[in-house]
PDB file of C-alpha atoms in Angstrom:
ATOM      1  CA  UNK A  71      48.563 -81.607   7.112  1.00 40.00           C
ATOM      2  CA  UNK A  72      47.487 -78.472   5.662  1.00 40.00           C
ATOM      3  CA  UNK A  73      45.880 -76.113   8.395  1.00 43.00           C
ATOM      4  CA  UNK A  74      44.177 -73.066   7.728  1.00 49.00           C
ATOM      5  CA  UNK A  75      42.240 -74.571   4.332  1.00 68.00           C
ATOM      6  CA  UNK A  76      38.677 -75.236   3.995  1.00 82.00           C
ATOM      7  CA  UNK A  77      38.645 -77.059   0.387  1.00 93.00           C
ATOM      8  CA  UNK A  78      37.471 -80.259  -0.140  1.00 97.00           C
ATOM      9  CA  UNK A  79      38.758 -82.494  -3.346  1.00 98.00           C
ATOM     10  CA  UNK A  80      38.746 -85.971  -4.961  1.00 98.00           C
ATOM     11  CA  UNK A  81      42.483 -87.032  -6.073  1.00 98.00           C
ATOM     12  CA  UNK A  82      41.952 -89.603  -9.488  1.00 98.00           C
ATOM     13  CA  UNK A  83      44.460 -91.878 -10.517  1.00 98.00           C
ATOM     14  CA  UNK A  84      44.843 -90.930 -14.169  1.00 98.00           C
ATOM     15  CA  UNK A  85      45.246 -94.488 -15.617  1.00 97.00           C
ATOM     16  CA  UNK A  86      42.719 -97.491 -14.904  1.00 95.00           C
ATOM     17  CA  UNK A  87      40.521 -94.558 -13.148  1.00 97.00           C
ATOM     18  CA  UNK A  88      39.731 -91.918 -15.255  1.00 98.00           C
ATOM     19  CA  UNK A  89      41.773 -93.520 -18.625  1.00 97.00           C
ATOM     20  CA  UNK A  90      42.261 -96.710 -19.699  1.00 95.00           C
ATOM     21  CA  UNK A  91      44.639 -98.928 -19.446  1.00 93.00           C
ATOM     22  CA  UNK A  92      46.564-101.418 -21.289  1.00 90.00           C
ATOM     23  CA  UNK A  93      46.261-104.717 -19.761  1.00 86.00           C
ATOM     24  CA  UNK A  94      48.932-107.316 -19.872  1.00 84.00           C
ATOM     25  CA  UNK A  95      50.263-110.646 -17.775  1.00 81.00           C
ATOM     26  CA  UNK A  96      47.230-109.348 -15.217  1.00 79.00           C
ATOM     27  CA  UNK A  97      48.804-105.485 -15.222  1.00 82.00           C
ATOM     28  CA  UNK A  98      47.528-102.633 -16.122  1.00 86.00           C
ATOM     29  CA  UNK A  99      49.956-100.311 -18.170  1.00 90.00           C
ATOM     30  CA  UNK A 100      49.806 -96.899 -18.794  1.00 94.00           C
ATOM     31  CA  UNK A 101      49.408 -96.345 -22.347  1.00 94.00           C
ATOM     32  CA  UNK A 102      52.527 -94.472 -23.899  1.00 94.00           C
ATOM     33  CA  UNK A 103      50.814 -93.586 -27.700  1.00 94.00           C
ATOM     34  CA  UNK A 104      48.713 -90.702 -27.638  1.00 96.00           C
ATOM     35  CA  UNK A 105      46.566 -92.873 -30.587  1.00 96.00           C
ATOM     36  CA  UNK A 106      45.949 -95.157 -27.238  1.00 95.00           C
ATOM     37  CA  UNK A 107      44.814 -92.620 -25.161  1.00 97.00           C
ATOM     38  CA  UNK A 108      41.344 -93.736 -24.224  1.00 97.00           C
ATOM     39  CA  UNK A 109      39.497 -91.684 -21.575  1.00 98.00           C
ATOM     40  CA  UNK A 110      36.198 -93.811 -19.534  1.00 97.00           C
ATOM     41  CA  UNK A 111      32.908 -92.588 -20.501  1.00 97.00           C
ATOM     42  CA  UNK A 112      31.738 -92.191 -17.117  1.00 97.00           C
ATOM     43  CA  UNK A 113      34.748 -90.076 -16.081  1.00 98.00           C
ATOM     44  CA  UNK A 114      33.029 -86.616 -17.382  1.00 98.00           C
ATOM     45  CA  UNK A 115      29.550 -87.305 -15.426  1.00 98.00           C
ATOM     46  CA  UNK A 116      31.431 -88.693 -12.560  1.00 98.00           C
ATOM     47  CA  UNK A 117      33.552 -85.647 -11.928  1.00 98.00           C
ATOM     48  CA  UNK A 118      30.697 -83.129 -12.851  1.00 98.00           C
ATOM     49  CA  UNK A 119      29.079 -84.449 -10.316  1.00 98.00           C
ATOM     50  CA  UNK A 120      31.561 -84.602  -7.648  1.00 97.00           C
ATOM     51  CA  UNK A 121      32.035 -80.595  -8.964  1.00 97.00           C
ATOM     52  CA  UNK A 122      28.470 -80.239  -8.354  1.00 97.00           C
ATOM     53  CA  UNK A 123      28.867 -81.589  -4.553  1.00 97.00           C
ATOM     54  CA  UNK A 124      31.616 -78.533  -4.030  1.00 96.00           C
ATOM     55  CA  UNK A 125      34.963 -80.726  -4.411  1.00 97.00           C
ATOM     56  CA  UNK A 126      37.654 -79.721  -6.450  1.00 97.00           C
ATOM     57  CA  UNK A 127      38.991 -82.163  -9.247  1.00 98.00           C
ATOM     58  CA  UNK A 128      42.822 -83.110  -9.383  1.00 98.00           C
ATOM     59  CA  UNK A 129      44.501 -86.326 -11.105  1.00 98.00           C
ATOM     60  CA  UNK A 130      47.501 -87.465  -8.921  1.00 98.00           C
ATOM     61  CA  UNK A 131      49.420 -89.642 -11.541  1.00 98.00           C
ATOM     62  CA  UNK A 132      52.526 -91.941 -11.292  1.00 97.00           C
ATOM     63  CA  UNK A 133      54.294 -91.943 -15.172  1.00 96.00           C
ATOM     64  CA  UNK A 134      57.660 -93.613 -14.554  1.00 95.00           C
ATOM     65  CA  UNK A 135      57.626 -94.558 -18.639  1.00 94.00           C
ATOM     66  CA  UNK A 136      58.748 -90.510 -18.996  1.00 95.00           C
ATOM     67  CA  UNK A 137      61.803 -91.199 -16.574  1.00 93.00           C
ATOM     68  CA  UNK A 138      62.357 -94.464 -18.305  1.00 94.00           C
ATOM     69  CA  UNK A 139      62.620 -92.587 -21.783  1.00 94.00           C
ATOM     70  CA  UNK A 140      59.963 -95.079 -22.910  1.00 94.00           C
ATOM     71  CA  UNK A 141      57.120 -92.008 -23.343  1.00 95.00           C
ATOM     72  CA  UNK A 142      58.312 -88.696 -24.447  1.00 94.00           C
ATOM     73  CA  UNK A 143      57.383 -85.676 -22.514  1.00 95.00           C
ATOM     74  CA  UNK A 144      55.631 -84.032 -25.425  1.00 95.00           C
ATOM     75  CA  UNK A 145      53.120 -87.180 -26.051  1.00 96.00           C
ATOM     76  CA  UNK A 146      52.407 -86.863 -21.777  1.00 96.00           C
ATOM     77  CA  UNK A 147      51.476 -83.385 -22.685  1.00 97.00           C
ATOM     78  CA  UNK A 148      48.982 -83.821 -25.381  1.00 97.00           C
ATOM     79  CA  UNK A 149      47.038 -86.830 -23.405  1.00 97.00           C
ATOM     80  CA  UNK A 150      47.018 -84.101 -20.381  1.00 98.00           C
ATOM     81  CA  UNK A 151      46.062 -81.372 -22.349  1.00 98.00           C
ATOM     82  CA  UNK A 152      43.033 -83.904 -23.517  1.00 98.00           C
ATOM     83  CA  UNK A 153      41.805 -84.293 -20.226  1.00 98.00           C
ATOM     84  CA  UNK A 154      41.874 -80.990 -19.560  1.00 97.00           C
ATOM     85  CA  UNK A 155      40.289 -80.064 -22.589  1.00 97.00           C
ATOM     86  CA  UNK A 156      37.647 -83.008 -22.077  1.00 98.00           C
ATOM     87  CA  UNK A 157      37.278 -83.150 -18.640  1.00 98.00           C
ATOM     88  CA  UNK A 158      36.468 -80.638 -15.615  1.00 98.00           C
ATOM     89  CA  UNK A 159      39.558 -81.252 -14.238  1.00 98.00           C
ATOM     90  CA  UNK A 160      40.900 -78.188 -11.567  1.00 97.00           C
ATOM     91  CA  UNK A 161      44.772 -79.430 -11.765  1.00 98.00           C
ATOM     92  CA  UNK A 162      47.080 -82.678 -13.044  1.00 98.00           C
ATOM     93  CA  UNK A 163      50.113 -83.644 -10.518  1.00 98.00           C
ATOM     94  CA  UNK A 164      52.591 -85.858 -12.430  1.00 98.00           C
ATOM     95  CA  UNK A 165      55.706 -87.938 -11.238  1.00 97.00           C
ATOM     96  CA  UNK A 166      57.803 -89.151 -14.145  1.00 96.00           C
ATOM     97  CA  UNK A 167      60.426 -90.644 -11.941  1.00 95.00           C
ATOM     98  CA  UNK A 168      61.001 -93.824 -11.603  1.00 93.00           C
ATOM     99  CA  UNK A 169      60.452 -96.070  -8.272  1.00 91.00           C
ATOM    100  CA  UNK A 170      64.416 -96.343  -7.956  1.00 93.00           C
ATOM    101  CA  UNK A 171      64.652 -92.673  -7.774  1.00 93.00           C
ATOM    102  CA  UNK A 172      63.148 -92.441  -4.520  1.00 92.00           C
ATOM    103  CA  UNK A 173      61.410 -89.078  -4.940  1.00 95.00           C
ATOM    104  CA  UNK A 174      58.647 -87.563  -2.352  1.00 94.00           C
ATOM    105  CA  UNK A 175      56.235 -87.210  -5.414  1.00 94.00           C
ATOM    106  CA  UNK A 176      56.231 -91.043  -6.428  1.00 96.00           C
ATOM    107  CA  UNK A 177      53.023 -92.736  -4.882  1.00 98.00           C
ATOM    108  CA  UNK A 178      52.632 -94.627  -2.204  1.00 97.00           C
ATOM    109  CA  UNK A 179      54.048 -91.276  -0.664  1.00 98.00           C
ATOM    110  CA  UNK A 180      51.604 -87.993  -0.679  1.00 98.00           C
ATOM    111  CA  UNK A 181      53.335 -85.879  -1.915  1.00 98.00           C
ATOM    112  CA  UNK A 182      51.500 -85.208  -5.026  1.00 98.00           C
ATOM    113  CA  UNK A 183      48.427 -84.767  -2.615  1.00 98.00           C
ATOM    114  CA  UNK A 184      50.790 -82.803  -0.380  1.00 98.00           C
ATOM    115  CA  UNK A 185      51.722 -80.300  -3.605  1.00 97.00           C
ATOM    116  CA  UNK A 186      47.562 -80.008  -4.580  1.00 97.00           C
ATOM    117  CA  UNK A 187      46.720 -79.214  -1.156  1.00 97.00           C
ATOM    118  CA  UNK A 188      49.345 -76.409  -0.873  1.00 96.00           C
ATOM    119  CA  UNK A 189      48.673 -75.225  -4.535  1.00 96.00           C
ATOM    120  CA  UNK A 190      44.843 -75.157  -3.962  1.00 96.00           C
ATOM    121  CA  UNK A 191      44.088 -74.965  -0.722  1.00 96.00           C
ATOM    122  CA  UNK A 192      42.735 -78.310   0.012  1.00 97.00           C
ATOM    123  CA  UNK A 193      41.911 -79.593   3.384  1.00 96.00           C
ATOM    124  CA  UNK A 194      43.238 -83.120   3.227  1.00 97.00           C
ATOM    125  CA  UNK A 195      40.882 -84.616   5.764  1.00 97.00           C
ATOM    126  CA  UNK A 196      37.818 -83.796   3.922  1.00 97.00           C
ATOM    127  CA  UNK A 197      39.375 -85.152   0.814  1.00 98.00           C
ATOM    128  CA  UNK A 198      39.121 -88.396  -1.037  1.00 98.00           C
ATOM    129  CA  UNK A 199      41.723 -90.487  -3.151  1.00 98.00           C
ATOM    130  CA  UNK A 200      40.188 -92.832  -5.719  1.00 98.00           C
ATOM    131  CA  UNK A 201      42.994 -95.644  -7.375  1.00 98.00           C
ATOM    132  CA  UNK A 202      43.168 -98.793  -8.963  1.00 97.00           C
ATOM    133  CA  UNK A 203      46.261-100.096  -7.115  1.00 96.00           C
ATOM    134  CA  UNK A 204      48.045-100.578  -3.588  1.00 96.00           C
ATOM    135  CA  UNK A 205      49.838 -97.109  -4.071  1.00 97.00           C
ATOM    136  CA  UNK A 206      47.162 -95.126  -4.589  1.00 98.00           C
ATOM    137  CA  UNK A 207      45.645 -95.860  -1.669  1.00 98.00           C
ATOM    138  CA  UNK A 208      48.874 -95.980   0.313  1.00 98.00           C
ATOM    139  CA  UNK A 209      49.185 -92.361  -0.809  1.00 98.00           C
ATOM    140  CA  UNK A 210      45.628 -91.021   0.283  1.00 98.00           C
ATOM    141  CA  UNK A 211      45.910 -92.959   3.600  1.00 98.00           C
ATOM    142  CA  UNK A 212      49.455 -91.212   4.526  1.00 98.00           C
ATOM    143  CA  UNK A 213      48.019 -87.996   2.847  1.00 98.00           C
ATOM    144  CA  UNK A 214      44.945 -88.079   5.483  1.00 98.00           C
ATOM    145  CA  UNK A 215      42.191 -88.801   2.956  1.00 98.00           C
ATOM    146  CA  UNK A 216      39.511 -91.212   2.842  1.00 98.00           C
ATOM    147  CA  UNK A 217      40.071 -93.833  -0.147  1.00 98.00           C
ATOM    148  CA  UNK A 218      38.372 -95.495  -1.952  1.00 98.00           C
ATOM    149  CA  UNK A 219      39.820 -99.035  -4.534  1.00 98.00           C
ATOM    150  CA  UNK A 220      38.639 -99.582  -7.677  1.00 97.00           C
ATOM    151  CA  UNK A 221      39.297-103.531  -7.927  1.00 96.00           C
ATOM    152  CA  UNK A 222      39.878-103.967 -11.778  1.00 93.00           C
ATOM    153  CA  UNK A 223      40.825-107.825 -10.572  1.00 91.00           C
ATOM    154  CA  UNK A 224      44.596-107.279 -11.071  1.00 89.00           C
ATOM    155  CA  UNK A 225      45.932-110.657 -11.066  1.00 87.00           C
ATOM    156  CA  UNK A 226      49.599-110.420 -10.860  1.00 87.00           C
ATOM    157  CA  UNK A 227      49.130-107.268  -7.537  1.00 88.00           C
ATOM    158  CA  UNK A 228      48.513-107.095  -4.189  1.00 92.00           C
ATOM    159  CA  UNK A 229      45.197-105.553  -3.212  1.00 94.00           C
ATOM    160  CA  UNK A 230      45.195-103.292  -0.450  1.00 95.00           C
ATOM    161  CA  UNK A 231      43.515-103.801   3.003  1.00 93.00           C
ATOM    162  CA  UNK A 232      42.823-100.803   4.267  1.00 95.00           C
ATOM    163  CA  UNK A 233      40.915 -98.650   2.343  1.00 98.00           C
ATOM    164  CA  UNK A 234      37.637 -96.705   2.624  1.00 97.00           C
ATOM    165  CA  UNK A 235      35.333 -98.267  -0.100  1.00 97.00           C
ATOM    166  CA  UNK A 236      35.952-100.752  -2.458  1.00 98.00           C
ATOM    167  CA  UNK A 237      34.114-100.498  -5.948  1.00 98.00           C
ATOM    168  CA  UNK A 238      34.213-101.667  -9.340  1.00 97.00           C
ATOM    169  CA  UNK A 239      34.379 -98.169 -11.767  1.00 97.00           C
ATOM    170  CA  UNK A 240      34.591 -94.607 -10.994  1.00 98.00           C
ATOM    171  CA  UNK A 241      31.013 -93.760 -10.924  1.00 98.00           C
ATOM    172  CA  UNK A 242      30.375 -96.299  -8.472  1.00 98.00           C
ATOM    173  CA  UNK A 243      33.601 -94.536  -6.652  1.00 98.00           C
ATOM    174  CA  UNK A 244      32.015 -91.257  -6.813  1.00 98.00           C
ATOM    175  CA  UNK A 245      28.569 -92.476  -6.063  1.00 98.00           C
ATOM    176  CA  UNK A 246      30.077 -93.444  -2.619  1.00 97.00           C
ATOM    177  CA  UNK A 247      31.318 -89.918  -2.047  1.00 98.00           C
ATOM    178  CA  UNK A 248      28.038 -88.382  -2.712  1.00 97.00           C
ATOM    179  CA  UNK A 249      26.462 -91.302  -0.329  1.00 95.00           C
ATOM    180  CA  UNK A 250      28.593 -90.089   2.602  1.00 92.00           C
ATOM    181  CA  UNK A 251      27.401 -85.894   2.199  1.00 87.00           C
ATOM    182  CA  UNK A 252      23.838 -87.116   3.143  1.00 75.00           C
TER     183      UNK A 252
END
């Protein structure tokens, strides 16, 4: 979608990826208490290493609690500002809106992959998208990147069908990455 580019990047999910979420009736939830905010222990090796392979980092994140006025913008800021602080992460694309707005930015569509790309001149093709849910994947596939599910065994969601990889954590995620450069 992007011609003329030449970086390569892995797109996180923030929540159920790289963070954990709140689980409830088989869901995952974002949390909405910075107090909550729990980041994986995996997620700093697993993105230094994709680093170390040459990719650049972003977190592609859905947050339809700020459009619902259930999180404040202010407490979205300080958990971003941890993983930025904590983690070697190149940029953070957020949608707050909610799926009834109908935005470009909401996954399933790209268009937070879209706005990376353009910002950081990212070669979608040669990309990856790692999530935890349907979307996410929806999102990479209609982006042009390879996916890749992490199956957290969602009860109460649809998996997807037609992804790349399908793995348990990130580092397995990222391990599959690094498996396909040799």
């Amino acid at each position: 979608m992007v011609s003329g580019v030449n970086n390569k990047a892995v797109f996180f999910d923030r929540d159920g990826v790289l963070v954990l979420p709140e689980f409830k009736a088989g869901r995952s939830f974002a949390p909405i208490r910075f107090e909550d905010f729990e980041i994986y222990p995996e997620a700093l090796d697993s993105i230094n290493a994709i680093k170390c392979a040459g990719f650049i980092s972003v977190i592609v994140t859905n947050q339809p609690d700020v459009g619902k006025g259930i999180i404040a913008p202010s407490e979205l800021d300080k958990m971003h500002e941890k993983l930025m602080c904590e983690l070697p992460i190149d940029l953070i694309e957020v949608c707050p809106h909610t799926k009834e707005a109908n935005c470009d930015c909401r996954k399933p569509k790209p268009g937070m992959l879209i706005n990376a790309a353009l910002k950081l001149g990212i070669a979608l093709e040669k990309s990856y998208m790692i999530g935890d849910r349907i979307g996410d994947i929806a999102a990479g596939k209609a982006a042009g990147c390879k996916t890749i599910f992490i199956d957290l065994e969602y009860e109460a969601e649809p998996k997807p069908l037609n992804q790349d990889y399908t793995v348990a954590c990130v580092s397995s995620a990222v391990a599959c990455i690094l498996n396909a450069l040799n």
